Amino acid sequence: MEVPSDCKFTKEHEWIREEAEGLRVGITDYAQVELGDIVFVELPEVGATVTKGESFGTIESVKAVRDIYSPIDGTVLAVNEVLNDAPETVNAEPHWSGWIMLIKASDKSQLEELMSGEAYEKFISEISK
């Protein structure tokens, strides 16, 4: 299971990566494995405000529908339009081309409250027992 060291993670299995153009957000490799084959991703609207810990969309697989939660407060700068026609991209590359939204943080200090890659690996090993 891939856990990139340049991301921060939530207990709801979202990741966030700081990049030059903003903060990129998606679901983790662990989450996509648990969901199975993804068939639909509900994307937020560009310009929408997202709130830490609150749902900004859903992701649907052949097994379940699950809310996707924002790791921090911010404003949506862009969404991954590729997922409209190819939601399975999340299964193939959850931490790269399967990203869901790009946001501008309202309060970057919220990143410090999220898990590091190492802490997330420990977390998933504990819940997988």
Short mmCIF file of C-alpha atoms in Angstrom, two decimals:
data_model
loop_
_atom_site.label_atom_id
_atom_site.label_comp_id
_atom_site.label_asym_id
_atom_site.label_seq_id
_atom_site.Cartn_x
_atom_site.Cartn_y
_atom_site.Cartn_z
CA MET A 1 0.00 0.00 0.00
CA GLU A 2 1.44 3.35 -1.05
CA VAL A 3 1.74 6.14 1.56
CA PRO A 4 3.61 9.12 0.06
CA SER A 5 5.90 10.88 2.53
CA ASP A 6 5.10 14.33 1.07
CA CYS A 7 1.41 14.15 2.09
CA LYS A 8 -0.54 14.63 5.31
CA PHE A 9 -3.44 12.32 6.14
CA THR A 10 -6.79 12.21 7.96
CA LYS A 11 -8.39 9.38 9.91
CA GLU A 12 -11.12 9.42 7.23
CA HIS A 13 -8.44 8.42 4.66
CA GLU A 14 -8.00 11.66 2.75
CA TRP A 15 -4.57 13.00 1.81
CA ILE A 16 -3.39 16.55 1.21
CA ARG A 17 -0.17 17.71 -0.48
CA GLU A 18 1.21 21.23 -0.54
CA GLU A 19 2.13 22.28 -4.09
CA ALA A 20 3.06 25.59 -5.71
CA GLU A 21 -0.47 26.20 -7.00
CA GLY A 22 -2.28 25.19 -3.80
CA LEU A 23 -3.15 22.16 -1.69
CA ARG A 24 -4.10 19.04 -3.63
CA VAL A 25 -6.59 16.65 -1.98
CA GLY A 26 -7.69 13.08 -2.67
CA ILE A 27 -8.45 9.77 -1.03
CA THR A 28 -5.72 7.38 0.04
CA ASP A 29 -4.61 4.13 -1.51
CA TYR A 30 -6.05 2.37 1.55
CA ALA A 31 -9.46 4.01 0.97
CA GLN A 32 -9.63 3.09 -2.71
CA VAL A 33 -8.71 -0.54 -1.92
CA GLU A 34 -11.46 -0.68 0.73
CA LEU A 35 -14.01 0.85 -1.68
CA GLY A 36 -13.21 -1.39 -4.63
CA ASP A 37 -13.91 -0.34 -8.22
CA ILE A 38 -14.83 3.35 -8.23
CA VAL A 39 -17.65 4.23 -10.63
CA PHE A 40 -18.47 7.87 -9.77
CA VAL A 41 -16.89 10.85 -7.99
CA GLU A 42 -19.01 13.85 -7.00
CA LEU A 43 -16.72 16.86 -7.34
CA PRO A 44 -17.19 20.15 -5.47
CA GLU A 45 -17.83 23.40 -7.33
CA VAL A 46 -14.83 25.61 -8.14
CA GLY A 47 -15.06 28.62 -5.82
CA ALA A 48 -16.90 26.66 -3.11
CA THR A 49 -15.78 26.92 0.50
CA VAL A 50 -14.79 23.66 2.19
CA THR A 51 -14.62 23.14 5.95
CA LYS A 52 -12.24 20.87 7.82
CA GLY A 53 -13.94 17.60 8.71
CA GLU A 54 -17.03 18.30 6.60
CA SER A 55 -18.10 16.47 3.45
CA PHE A 56 -17.42 18.20 0.13
CA GLY A 57 -18.58 15.35 -2.11
CA THR A 58 -19.06 11.63 -2.41
CA ILE A 59 -17.27 8.74 -4.03
CA GLU A 60 -19.20 5.74 -5.27
CA SER A 61 -17.87 2.25 -5.88
CA VAL A 62 -19.52 -1.02 -6.82
CA LYS A 63 -19.63 -1.75 -3.06
CA ALA A 64 -20.54 1.53 -1.34
CA VAL A 65 -21.05 5.30 -1.43
CA ARG A 66 -18.80 7.27 0.90
CA ASP A 67 -18.49 10.93 1.81
CA ILE A 68 -15.19 12.68 1.12
CA TYR A 69 -14.12 15.08 3.87
CA SER A 70 -11.96 18.17 3.62
CA PRO A 71 -8.70 17.89 5.59
CA ILE A 72 -8.62 21.68 6.18
CA ASP A 73 -10.67 24.86 5.63
CA GLY A 74 -10.29 26.52 2.25
CA THR A 75 -11.64 27.55 -1.12
CA VAL A 76 -11.76 25.20 -4.12
CA LEU A 77 -9.40 26.45 -6.85
CA ALA A 78 -9.80 23.50 -9.26
CA VAL A 79 -11.31 20.04 -9.52
CA ASN A 80 -10.06 17.00 -11.40
CA GLU A 81 -12.44 16.97 -14.40
CA VAL A 82 -10.83 13.72 -15.64
CA LEU A 83 -12.78 11.92 -12.91
CA ASN A 84 -16.11 12.80 -14.60
CA ASP A 85 -15.30 10.41 -17.46
CA ALA A 86 -12.72 8.18 -15.77
CA PRO A 87 -13.50 7.80 -12.03
CA GLU A 88 -11.40 4.61 -12.01
CA THR A 89 -8.34 6.91 -12.14
CA VAL A 90 -8.71 7.10 -8.34
CA ASN A 91 -8.17 3.32 -8.19
CA ALA A 92 -5.18 3.42 -10.52
CA GLU A 93 -3.32 6.39 -9.01
CA PRO A 94 -5.05 7.70 -5.86
CA HIS A 95 -2.14 9.96 -4.82
CA TRP A 96 -1.31 11.32 -8.26
CA SER A 97 -3.61 11.58 -11.28
CA GLY A 98 -6.58 10.48 -9.13
CA TRP A 99 -6.59 13.71 -7.06
CA ILE A 100 -10.02 15.26 -6.42
CA MET A 101 -9.62 18.99 -5.71
CA LEU A 102 -7.05 21.76 -5.38
CA ILE A 103 -7.75 24.26 -2.60
CA LYS A 104 -6.40 27.49 -1.18
CA ALA A 105 -6.10 27.12 2.59
CA SER A 106 -7.87 29.54 4.92
CA ASP A 107 -5.55 28.50 7.75
CA LYS A 108 -2.43 26.52 6.82
CA SER A 109 -1.69 25.82 10.50
CA GLN A 110 -4.47 23.17 10.29
CA LEU A 111 -1.99 21.03 8.34
CA GLU A 112 -0.06 20.50 11.59
CA GLU A 113 -3.09 18.66 13.04
CA LEU A 114 -2.95 15.98 10.33
CA MET A 115 -0.97 12.72 10.36
CA SER A 116 2.40 12.31 8.70
CA GLY A 117 2.88 9.40 6.31
CA GLU A 118 4.57 7.40 9.08
CA ALA A 119 1.73 8.08 11.54
CA TYR A 120 -0.86 7.18 8.89
CA GLU A 121 0.90 3.87 8.14
CA LYS A 122 0.74 3.06 11.85
CA PHE A 123 -2.94 4.07 11.96
CA ILE A 124 -3.94 1.81 9.05
CA SER A 125 -1.96 -1.11 10.46
CA GLU A 126 -3.87 -0.74 13.74
CA ILE A 127 -7.33 -0.56 12.13
CA SER A 128 -6.51 -3.44 9.76
CA LYS A 129 -5.94 -5.90 12.63
#
